Amino acid sequence: MNTRADALKNTLFSSVGIYTEYFLGMLTSIIIARHLGPAEFGAYSLVIWLVATGVAVTNSGAASAAIKFVAELRGSSREAMIHPLLAWLRRAQWLFLAAVIAAGIGLFALYGDHVMPGFDHRLLLAILVLTTCLRSAYMFNIGIAKGYENFRVTAVIAVIVTPVNLVGVLVAWWLDGPMEMFLAVFTVTSAVFWWASRVQVGRLLPPVRTAVPLDDELRGRLRRYTAMVAITVTVSFITASEVEVLFLSLFDSQAAAGQFKVAYQLASGAALLVPGVFGALLLPMMANALSQGREVAGRRLSASTTYLALLAVPLVAFGMVFAVPIIALLYGQAYAPAAPVFAICLAAIAVSTLSQGASGYLLGADRQKELMTVVIIGAVIKIALDVALIARHGLAGAVAAFALTSSAVAVVFAMAVMMIASKPLT
């Protein structure tokens, strides 16, 4: 099968997985948001964000390295090194996980009463630790599948497991359960995601008896890549995700955090559905292409960026026009303040999708240092604006900080990576 046919097949499977997970996940979120109301949904969203942050930090370098190096080893016919590669990455993942758990314990010990007033902190901490472990292992397995450019795995898992989560949420809603019951459903679903991914990925790996140790050159590249990407991914996730939920909980109210969460989740999901379906394929495609030559990767970079731009423009226009009726229909009048937030977030997030092709190119070409520099500068600016504007203006400040940094930094990031990618590789 040729490259175009492979890309089309992977896009199809990725679309099935993403659309299934998005639509059922969005329905789940709507049920929870309507049931809990803005204030409790803000508290629930903060817990989910903390778990997502823990997963991002735990897998920061490991999952990305699994995608890149598995694809690279396959492209250069060195599949026998895949098992030692994954063993090395899992050890790195456990080190990151230990740091995440220690940070979580410290957060709840020092600031639990301020961040989550009125809740059982020991129970929340247990949920955070368990779900972070399960979701980290699940996302690492998905990284392996992407390295094999097998997006059928993500589709199968989404089709099987996501409905289980929806059923659990419906049961909790029918029982008129508190926030903790919905978090219990989230924990059970995390275990099912991990188990399903383990079964699916186990079928892709070569026999262990054929394993060959990593050579010194690959081990050195792996160490440098994992360290730099760990910093880049961690910083970019914390700043690009809804970190405003945390600052709104600290400086304003959990109700404001709930409003922002609704808007951000809907906007990021919409951006994921259209440009992001193809964007999920780019890192393994670029890593594989670079193993065939710079010219092949350059052509894929140009075509992918053009394609992403064509998809993003109509999405933004639709969101800006229909923001108010969309929020009213999905979440009800209690979340009316989220409508303008949704429109602005959608426009800002769509801009950042245009750099996905260049990011995949640079990661595949071992140019992590340049990416890390741009991301860290953007992160410092974003955190400073978040703290200053949210403390003064609450939800309006959060919207302004997100729009300014996400749009401006994304444009600078896109220009920087395009310029670096156009230079010869050293």
CSV table of C-alpha atoms in Angstrom, one decimal:
chain,number,residue,atom,x,y,z
A,1,MET,CA,0.0,0.0,0.0
A,2,ASN,CA,1.4,3.4,-0.9
A,3,THR,CA,2.0,6.4,1.4
A,4,ARG,CA,-1.2,8.2,0.3
A,5,ALA,CA,-3.3,5.2,0.8
A,6,ASP,CA,-1.8,4.6,4.3
A,7,ALA,CA,-2.4,8.2,5.2
A,8,LEU,CA,-6.0,8.0,4.1
A,9,LYS,CA,-6.6,4.8,6.0
A,10,ASN,CA,-5.0,6.2,9.2
A,11,THR,CA,-7.0,9.4,8.8
A,12,LEU,CA,-10.2,7.3,8.5
A,13,PHE,CA,-9.4,5.3,11.7
A,14,SER,CA,-8.3,8.5,13.5
A,15,SER,CA,-11.5,10.2,12.5
A,16,VAL,CA,-13.6,7.3,13.8
A,17,GLY,CA,-11.8,7.3,17.1
A,18,ILE,CA,-11.7,11.1,17.6
A,19,TYR,CA,-15.3,11.6,16.5
A,20,THR,CA,-16.7,8.8,18.7
A,21,GLU,CA,-14.7,9.9,21.7
A,22,TYR,CA,-15.6,13.6,21.1
A,23,PHE,CA,-19.3,13.2,20.6
A,24,LEU,CA,-19.9,10.8,23.4
A,25,GLY,CA,-17.4,12.6,25.6
A,26,MET,CA,-19.1,15.9,24.9
A,27,LEU,CA,-22.5,14.4,25.7
A,28,THR,CA,-21.1,13.1,29.0
A,29,SER,CA,-19.7,16.5,29.8
A,30,ILE,CA,-23.0,18.2,29.1
A,31,ILE,CA,-24.9,15.8,31.4
A,32,ILE,CA,-22.4,16.4,34.2
A,33,ALA,CA,-22.3,20.2,33.7
A,34,ARG,CA,-26.1,20.4,33.7
A,35,HIS,CA,-26.4,18.2,36.7
A,36,LEU,CA,-23.8,19.8,38.9
A,37,GLY,CA,-24.2,23.5,37.9
A,38,PRO,CA,-21.4,26.0,37.2
A,39,ALA,CA,-19.9,26.0,40.7
A,40,GLU,CA,-19.6,22.2,41.3
A,41,PHE,CA,-18.7,21.6,37.7
A,42,GLY,CA,-15.9,24.1,38.2
A,43,ALA,CA,-14.6,21.9,41.1
A,44,TYR,CA,-15.0,18.7,39.0
A,45,SER,CA,-13.2,20.3,36.1
A,46,LEU,CA,-10.3,21.3,38.3
A,47,VAL,CA,-9.9,17.7,39.4
A,48,ILE,CA,-10.0,16.5,35.8
A,49,TRP,CA,-7.5,19.2,34.8
A,50,LEU,CA,-5.1,18.1,37.5
A,51,VAL,CA,-5.3,14.5,36.3
A,52,ALA,CA,-4.7,15.6,32.7
A,53,THR,CA,-1.7,17.7,33.8
A,54,GLY,CA,-0.3,14.7,35.8
A,55,VAL,CA,-0.7,12.5,32.7
A,56,ALA,CA,0.9,15.1,30.5
A,57,VAL,CA,3.9,15.4,32.8
A,58,THR,CA,4.2,11.7,33.3
A,59,ASN,CA,4.2,11.0,29.6
A,60,SER,CA,5.7,14.3,28.5
A,61,GLY,CA,8.8,12.8,26.9
A,62,ALA,CA,8.0,9.1,26.9
A,63,ALA,CA,4.8,8.9,24.8
A,64,SER,CA,6.2,11.3,22.2
A,65,ALA,CA,9.5,9.4,22.1
A,66,ALA,CA,7.5,6.1,21.6
A,67,ILE,CA,5.8,7.6,18.6
A,68,LYS,CA,8.9,9.0,17.0
A,69,PHE,CA,11.4,6.2,17.6
A,70,VAL,CA,9.1,3.3,17.0
A,71,ALA,CA,8.2,4.9,13.6
A,72,GLU,CA,11.9,5.6,13.0
A,73,LEU,CA,13.0,2.0,13.8
A,74,ARG,CA,10.3,0.6,11.6
A,75,GLY,CA,11.3,3.0,8.7
A,76,SER,CA,14.9,1.9,9.0
A,77,SER,CA,14.1,-1.9,9.4
A,78,ARG,CA,15.4,-2.1,13.0
A,79,GLU,CA,12.2,-3.5,14.7
A,80,ALA,CA,14.3,-5.7,16.9
A,81,MET,CA,15.2,-2.7,19.0
A,82,ILE,CA,11.6,-1.8,19.8
A,83,HIS,CA,11.3,-3.8,23.0
A,84,PRO,CA,14.5,-2.4,24.6
A,85,LEU,CA,13.3,1.1,23.5
A,86,LEU,CA,10.0,0.7,25.2
A,87,ALA,CA,11.6,-0.7,28.4
A,88,TRP,CA,13.9,2.3,28.6
A,89,LEU,CA,10.9,4.7,28.1
A,90,ARG,CA,8.8,3.0,30.7
A,91,ARG,CA,11.6,3.5,33.3
A,92,ALA,CA,11.6,7.2,32.4
A,93,GLN,CA,7.8,7.3,32.7
A,94,TRP,CA,7.9,5.9,36.2
A,95,LEU,CA,10.4,8.5,37.3
A,96,PHE,CA,8.2,11.3,36.0
A,97,LEU,CA,5.2,9.7,37.7
A,98,ALA,CA,6.9,9.7,41.1
A,99,ALA,CA,7.6,13.4,40.7
A,100,VAL,CA,3.9,14.0,39.8
A,101,ILE,CA,2.6,12.0,42.8
A,102,ALA,CA,4.9,13.9,45.1
A,103,ALA,CA,3.7,17.3,43.7
A,104,GLY,CA,0.1,16.2,44.1
A,105,ILE,CA,0.6,15.3,47.7
A,106,GLY,CA,2.3,18.6,48.4
A,107,LEU,CA,-0.5,20.6,46.6
A,108,PHE,CA,-3.2,19.0,48.7
A,109,ALA,CA,-1.3,19.2,51.9
A,110,LEU,CA,-0.5,22.9,51.6
A,111,TYR,CA,-3.4,24.4,49.5
A,112,GLY,CA,-6.2,21.8,49.6
A,113,ASP,CA,-8.5,23.9,51.7
A,114,HIS,CA,-8.1,26.9,49.3
A,115,VAL,CA,-8.2,25.1,46.0
A,116,MET,CA,-11.0,22.6,46.8
A,117,PRO,CA,-12.9,23.8,49.9
A,118,GLY,CA,-15.6,21.6,51.3
A,119,PHE,CA,-14.4,18.3,49.8
A,120,ASP,CA,-12.7,15.2,51.2
A,121,HIS,CA,-9.0,15.9,50.2
A,122,ARG,CA,-7.8,12.4,51.0
A,123,LEU,CA,-10.5,10.9,48.6
A,124,LEU,CA,-9.6,13.4,45.9
A,125,LEU,CA,-5.9,12.7,46.2
A,126,ALA,CA,-6.5,9.0,45.9
A,127,ILE,CA,-8.6,9.5,42.8
A,128,LEU,CA,-5.9,11.8,41.3
A,129,VAL,CA,-3.1,9.3,42.0
A,130,LEU,CA,-5.0,6.2,40.7
A,131,THR,CA,-6.4,7.9,37.6
A,132,THR,CA,-3.1,9.5,36.7
A,133,CYS,CA,-1.3,6.1,36.8
A,134,LEU,CA,-4.0,4.4,34.7
A,135,ARG,CA,-4.4,7.3,32.1
A,136,SER,CA,-0.6,7.6,31.8
A,137,ALA,CA,-0.2,3.9,30.9
A,138,TYR,CA,-3.1,4.2,28.5
A,139,MET,CA,-1.7,7.2,26.7
A,140,PHE,CA,1.8,5.5,26.5
A,141,ASN,CA,0.2,2.5,24.8
A,142,ILE,CA,-1.6,4.9,22.4
A,143,GLY,CA,1.8,6.4,21.6
A,144,ILE,CA,3.2,3.0,20.7
A,145,ALA,CA,0.2,2.4,18.4
A,146,LYS,CA,0.8,5.7,16.7
A,147,GLY,CA,4.5,4.8,16.2
A,148,TYR,CA,3.2,1.8,14.3
A,149,GLU,CA,0.9,4.2,12.4
A,150,ASN,CA,-1.9,1.9,13.5
A,151,PHE,CA,-4.8,4.3,14.2
A,152,ARG,CA,-7.2,1.4,14.1
A,153,VAL,CA,-6.3,0.8,17.8
A,154,THR,CA,-7.5,4.2,18.9
A,155,ALA,CA,-10.7,3.8,16.9
A,156,VAL,CA,-11.4,0.3,18.5
A,157,ILE,CA,-10.7,1.6,22.0
A,158,ALA,CA,-12.9,4.7,21.5
A,159,VAL,CA,-15.8,2.7,20.1
A,160,ILE,CA,-15.7,0.1,22.9
A,161,VAL,CA,-14.8,2.1,26.0
A,162,THR,CA,-16.3,5.6,25.5
A,163,PRO,CA,-19.9,4.2,25.6
A,164,VAL,CA,-19.1,2.5,28.9
A,165,ASN,CA,-18.2,5.9,30.4
A,166,LEU,CA,-21.4,7.4,29.1
A,167,VAL,CA,-23.5,4.6,30.7
A,168,GLY,CA,-21.7,5.1,34.0
A,169,VAL,CA,-22.4,8.9,33.9
A,170,LEU,CA,-26.1,8.2,33.1
A,171,VAL,CA,-26.3,5.9,36.1
A,172,ALA,CA,-24.7,8.5,38.4
A,173,TRP,CA,-27.1,11.2,37.0
A,174,TRP,CA,-30.2,8.9,37.5
A,175,LEU,CA,-29.1,8.3,41.1
A,176,ASP,CA,-28.7,12.1,41.5
A,177,GLY,CA,-25.2,11.4,42.6
A,178,PRO,CA,-22.7,14.0,44.0
A,179,MET,CA,-19.5,15.1,42.3
A,180,GLU,CA,-17.6,12.3,43.9
A,181,MET,CA,-19.8,9.7,42.2
A,182,PHE,CA,-19.0,11.1,38.8
A,183,LEU,CA,-15.3,11.1,39.7
A,184,ALA,CA,-15.7,7.4,40.6
A,185,VAL,CA,-17.1,6.7,37.1
A,186,PHE,CA,-14.1,8.6,35.7
A,187,THR,CA,-11.7,6.3,37.7
A,188,VAL,CA,-13.4,3.1,36.5
A,189,THR,CA,-13.4,4.2,32.9
A,190,SER,CA,-9.6,5.0,33.2
A,191,ALA,CA,-9.0,1.4,34.2
A,192,VAL,CA,-11.0,0.1,31.2
A,193,PHE,CA,-9.1,2.4,28.8
A,194,TRP,CA,-5.8,1.1,30.2
A,195,TRP,CA,-6.8,-2.6,29.9
A,196,ALA,CA,-8.2,-2.2,26.3
A,197,SER,CA,-5.1,-0.3,25.1
A,198,ARG,CA,-2.8,-3.0,26.7
A,199,VAL,CA,-4.6,-5.8,24.8
A,200,GLN,CA,-4.6,-4.0,21.5
A,201,VAL,CA,-1.0,-2.8,21.6
A,202,GLY,CA,0.3,-6.2,22.7
A,203,ARG,CA,-0.7,-7.6,19.3
A,204,LEU,CA,1.5,-5.1,17.4
A,205,LEU,CA,4.8,-5.7,19.1
A,206,PRO,CA,7.4,-8.1,17.8
A,207,PRO,CA,8.3,-11.3,19.8
A,208,VAL,CA,10.5,-10.5,22.8
A,209,ARG,CA,12.9,-13.2,21.8
A,210,THR,CA,14.0,-11.2,18.7
A,211,ALA,CA,15.0,-8.2,20.8
A,212,VAL,CA,18.3,-6.5,20.1
A,213,PRO,CA,19.9,-4.0,22.6
A,214,LEU,CA,19.9,-0.3,21.8
A,215,ASP,CA,23.1,1.0,20.3
A,216,ASP,CA,25.0,3.8,21.9
A,217,GLU,CA,24.1,6.4,19.2
A,218,LEU,CA,20.3,5.7,19.5
A,219,ARG,CA,20.5,5.6,23.3
A,220,GLY,CA,22.1,9.1,23.4
A,221,ARG,CA,19.5,10.5,21.0
A,222,LEU,CA,16.8,8.9,23.0
A,223,ARG,CA,18.1,10.5,26.2
A,224,ARG,CA,18.4,14.0,24.7
A,225,TYR,CA,15.0,13.8,23.0
A,226,THR,CA,13.1,12.6,26.1
A,227,ALA,CA,14.7,15.3,28.3
A,228,MET,CA,14.0,18.2,25.9
A,229,VAL,CA,10.5,17.1,24.9
A,230,ALA,CA,9.6,16.5,28.5
A,231,ILE,CA,10.2,20.1,29.3
A,232,THR,CA,8.5,21.3,26.1
A,233,VAL,CA,5.4,19.1,26.4
A,234,THR,CA,4.9,19.8,30.1
A,235,VAL,CA,5.2,23.6,29.7
A,236,SER,CA,3.1,23.7,26.6
A,237,PHE,CA,0.4,21.5,28.1
A,238,ILE,CA,0.1,23.5,31.3
A,239,THR,CA,-0.1,26.8,29.4
A,240,ALA,CA,-2.1,25.7,26.4
A,241,SER,CA,-4.7,23.7,28.4
A,242,GLU,CA,-7.3,25.2,30.5
A,243,VAL,CA,-4.9,26.4,33.2
A,244,GLU,CA,-7.3,29.3,33.6
A,245,VAL,CA,-9.6,26.9,35.5
A,246,LEU,CA,-6.9,26.7,38.2
A,247,PHE,CA,-6.4,30.4,38.4
A,248,LEU,CA,-10.1,31.2,38.3
A,249,SER,CA,-10.6,28.8,41.3
A,250,LEU,CA,-7.8,30.5,43.2
A,251,PHE,CA,-8.6,34.2,42.3
A,252,ASP,CA,-12.3,34.3,41.4
A,253,SER,CA,-14.8,31.5,42.0
A,254,GLN,CA,-15.5,27.9,41.0
A,255,ALA,CA,-18.6,29.0,39.1
A,256,ALA,CA,-16.3,31.2,36.8
A,257,ALA,CA,-14.0,28.2,36.4
A,258,GLY,CA,-17.0,26.1,35.3
A,259,GLN,CA,-18.0,28.7,32.7
A,260,PHE,CA,-14.5,28.8,31.3
A,261,LYS,CA,-14.3,25.0,31.3
A,262,VAL,CA,-17.5,24.7,29.2
A,263,ALA,CA,-16.3,27.2,26.7
A,264,TYR,CA,-12.7,25.9,26.4
A,265,GLN,CA,-13.8,22.2,26.2
A,266,LEU,CA,-16.3,22.9,23.4
A,267,ALA,CA,-13.8,25.1,21.5
A,268,SER,CA,-10.8,22.7,21.8
A,269,GLY,CA,-13.1,19.7,20.9
A,270,ALA,CA,-14.3,21.5,17.7
A,271,ALA,CA,-10.7,22.4,16.7
A,272,LEU,CA,-9.7,18.7,17.3
A,273,LEU,CA,-12.5,17.4,15.2
A,274,VAL,CA,-11.6,19.2,12.0
A,275,PRO,CA,-8.0,20.2,11.8
A,276,GLY,CA,-6.8,17.9,14.6
A,277,VAL,CA,-8.0,14.7,12.9
A,278,PHE,CA,-5.2,15.0,10.4
A,279,GLY,CA,-2.8,16.6,12.9
A,280,ALA,CA,-2.7,13.4,15.0
A,281,LEU,CA,-1.0,11.6,12.1
A,282,LEU,CA,1.8,14.1,11.6
A,283,LEU,CA,4.5,13.1,14.0
A,284,PRO,CA,4.8,9.5,12.9
A,285,MET,CA,4.4,10.5,9.2
A,286,MET,CA,7.2,13.1,9.5
A,287,ALA,CA,9.6,10.8,11.4
A,288,ASN,CA,9.0,8.1,8.8
A,289,ALA,CA,9.5,10.6,6.0
A,290,LEU,CA,12.7,12.0,7.4
A,291,SER,CA,14.2,8.5,7.5
A,292,GLN,CA,13.6,8.5,3.7
A,293,GLY,CA,15.1,12.0,3.1
A,294,ARG,CA,14.7,15.7,3.7
A,295,GLU,CA,12.9,16.3,0.4
A,296,VAL,CA,10.1,13.8,1.1
A,297,ALA,CA,9.5,15.4,4.6
A,298,GLY,CA,9.5,18.9,3.1
A,299,ARG,CA,6.8,18.0,0.6
A,300,ARG,CA,4.6,16.5,3.4
A,301,LEU,CA,5.2,19.6,5.6
A,302,SER,CA,4.0,22.0,2.9
A,303,ALA,CA,1.0,20.0,2.0
A,304,SER,CA,-0.1,19.3,5.6
A,305,THR,CA,0.1,23.0,6.6
A,306,THR,CA,-2.0,24.1,3.6
A,307,TYR,CA,-4.6,21.4,4.4
A,308,LEU,CA,-4.8,22.5,8.0
A,309,ALA,CA,-5.4,26.1,7.1
A,310,LEU,CA,-8.2,25.2,4.7
A,311,LEU,CA,-10.0,23.3,7.4
A,312,ALA,CA,-9.6,25.9,10.2
A,313,VAL,CA,-11.1,28.9,8.5
A,314,PRO,CA,-14.7,27.8,8.1
A,315,LEU,CA,-14.7,26.3,11.6
A,316,VAL,CA,-13.8,29.6,13.2
A,317,ALA,CA,-16.4,31.5,11.1
A,318,PHE,CA,-19.2,29.0,12.2
A,319,GLY,CA,-18.2,29.3,15.8
A,320,MET,CA,-18.2,33.1,15.9
A,321,VAL,CA,-21.7,33.3,14.3
A,322,PHE,CA,-23.5,30.6,16.3
A,323,ALA,CA,-21.7,30.8,19.7
A,324,VAL,CA,-24.8,32.0,21.7
A,325,PRO,CA,-27.4,29.4,20.4
A,326,ILE,CA,-24.8,26.6,20.6
A,327,ILE,CA,-24.1,27.2,24.3
A,328,ALA,CA,-27.8,27.7,25.1
A,329,LEU,CA,-28.8,24.5,23.3
A,330,LEU,CA,-26.1,22.3,24.9
A,331,TYR,CA,-25.7,23.7,28.4
A,332,GLY,CA,-28.7,25.9,29.1
A,333,GLN,CA,-29.1,29.5,30.3
A,334,ALA,CA,-27.0,28.9,33.4
A,335,TYR,CA,-24.0,28.8,31.1
A,336,ALA,CA,-24.9,31.9,29.0
A,337,PRO,CA,-21.7,33.8,30.0
A,338,ALA,CA,-19.7,31.0,28.3
A,339,ALA,CA,-20.9,31.9,24.8
A,340,PRO,CA,-18.5,34.8,24.1
A,341,VAL,CA,-15.7,32.9,25.8
A,342,PHE,CA,-16.3,29.9,23.4
A,343,ALA,CA,-16.2,32.1,20.3
A,344,ILE,CA,-12.9,33.7,21.3
A,345,CYS,CA,-11.3,30.4,22.5
A,346,LEU,CA,-12.2,28.7,19.2
A,347,ALA,CA,-10.5,31.4,17.1
A,348,ALA,CA,-7.4,31.3,19.3
A,349,ILE,CA,-7.1,27.5,19.3
A,350,ALA,CA,-7.6,27.3,15.5
A,351,VAL,CA,-4.6,29.5,14.9
A,352,SER,CA,-2.4,27.1,16.9
A,353,THR,CA,-3.3,24.1,14.7
A,354,LEU,CA,-1.5,25.6,11.8
A,355,SER,CA,1.9,24.9,13.3
A,356,GLN,CA,1.2,21.2,13.8
A,357,GLY,CA,2.9,20.1,10.6
A,358,ALA,CA,6.1,22.1,11.4
A,359,SER,CA,6.1,20.8,15.0
A,360,GLY,CA,6.0,17.2,13.7
A,361,TYR,CA,8.8,18.0,11.3
A,362,LEU,CA,11.1,19.4,13.9
A,363,LEU,CA,10.4,16.7,16.5
A,364,GLY,CA,11.1,14.1,13.8
A,365,ALA,CA,14.3,15.9,12.9
A,366,ASP,CA,15.6,16.1,16.5
A,367,ARG,CA,15.3,19.9,16.7
A,368,GLN,CA,13.7,19.8,20.1
A,369,LYS,CA,15.8,22.7,21.5
A,370,GLU,CA,14.3,25.3,19.2
A,371,LEU,CA,10.8,24.1,20.0
A,372,MET,CA,11.5,24.1,23.7
A,373,THR,CA,12.8,27.7,23.6
A,374,VAL,CA,9.7,29.1,21.9
A,375,VAL,CA,7.4,27.2,24.2
A,376,ILE,CA,9.1,28.3,27.4
A,377,ILE,CA,9.0,32.0,26.3
A,378,GLY,CA,5.3,31.7,25.5
A,379,ALA,CA,4.6,29.9,28.8
A,380,VAL,CA,6.2,32.7,30.9
A,381,ILE,CA,4.2,35.3,29.1
A,382,LYS,CA,0.9,33.3,29.5
A,383,ILE,CA,1.3,32.6,33.2
A,384,ALA,CA,2.1,36.2,33.9
A,385,LEU,CA,-0.9,37.5,32.0
A,386,ASP,CA,-3.2,34.8,33.6
A,387,VAL,CA,-2.2,35.8,37.1
A,388,ALA,CA,-2.4,39.6,36.5
A,389,LEU,CA,-5.6,39.7,34.5
A,390,ILE,CA,-7.6,37.0,36.3
A,391,ALA,CA,-6.8,38.5,39.7
A,392,ARG,CA,-8.2,41.8,38.5
A,393,HIS,CA,-11.0,40.9,36.1
A,394,GLY,CA,-12.0,37.3,36.8
A,395,LEU,CA,-13.6,35.5,33.8
A,396,ALA,CA,-13.1,38.4,31.4
A,397,GLY,CA,-9.4,38.5,32.4
A,398,ALA,CA,-9.1,34.8,31.7
A,399,VAL,CA,-10.5,35.2,28.2
A,400,ALA,CA,-8.2,38.1,27.4
A,401,ALA,CA,-5.1,36.2,28.7
A,402,PHE,CA,-6.0,33.1,26.8
A,403,ALA,CA,-6.8,34.9,23.5
A,404,LEU,CA,-3.7,37.1,23.6
A,405,THR,CA,-1.2,34.5,24.4
A,406,SER,CA,-2.7,31.6,22.4
A,407,SER,CA,-3.1,33.6,19.2
A,408,ALA,CA,0.1,35.8,19.4
A,409,VAL,CA,2.4,33.1,20.7
A,410,ALA,CA,1.0,30.5,18.2
A,411,VAL,CA,1.7,32.9,15.3
A,412,VAL,CA,5.3,33.4,16.5
A,413,PHE,CA,5.7,29.7,17.1
A,414,ALA,CA,4.4,28.9,13.7
A,415,MET,CA,6.8,31.4,12.0
A,416,ALA,CA,9.7,30.1,14.1
A,417,VAL,CA,9.2,26.5,13.3
A,418,MET,CA,8.5,27.2,9.6
A,419,MET,CA,11.8,29.1,9.4
A,420,ILE,CA,13.8,26.4,11.2
A,421,ALA,CA,12.2,23.6,9.2
A,422,SER,CA,13.2,25.4,6.0
A,423,LYS,CA,16.9,25.2,6.9
A,424,PRO,CA,19.1,22.2,6.1
A,425,LEU,CA,19.3,19.7,8.9
A,426,THR,CA,22.6,19.5,10.7
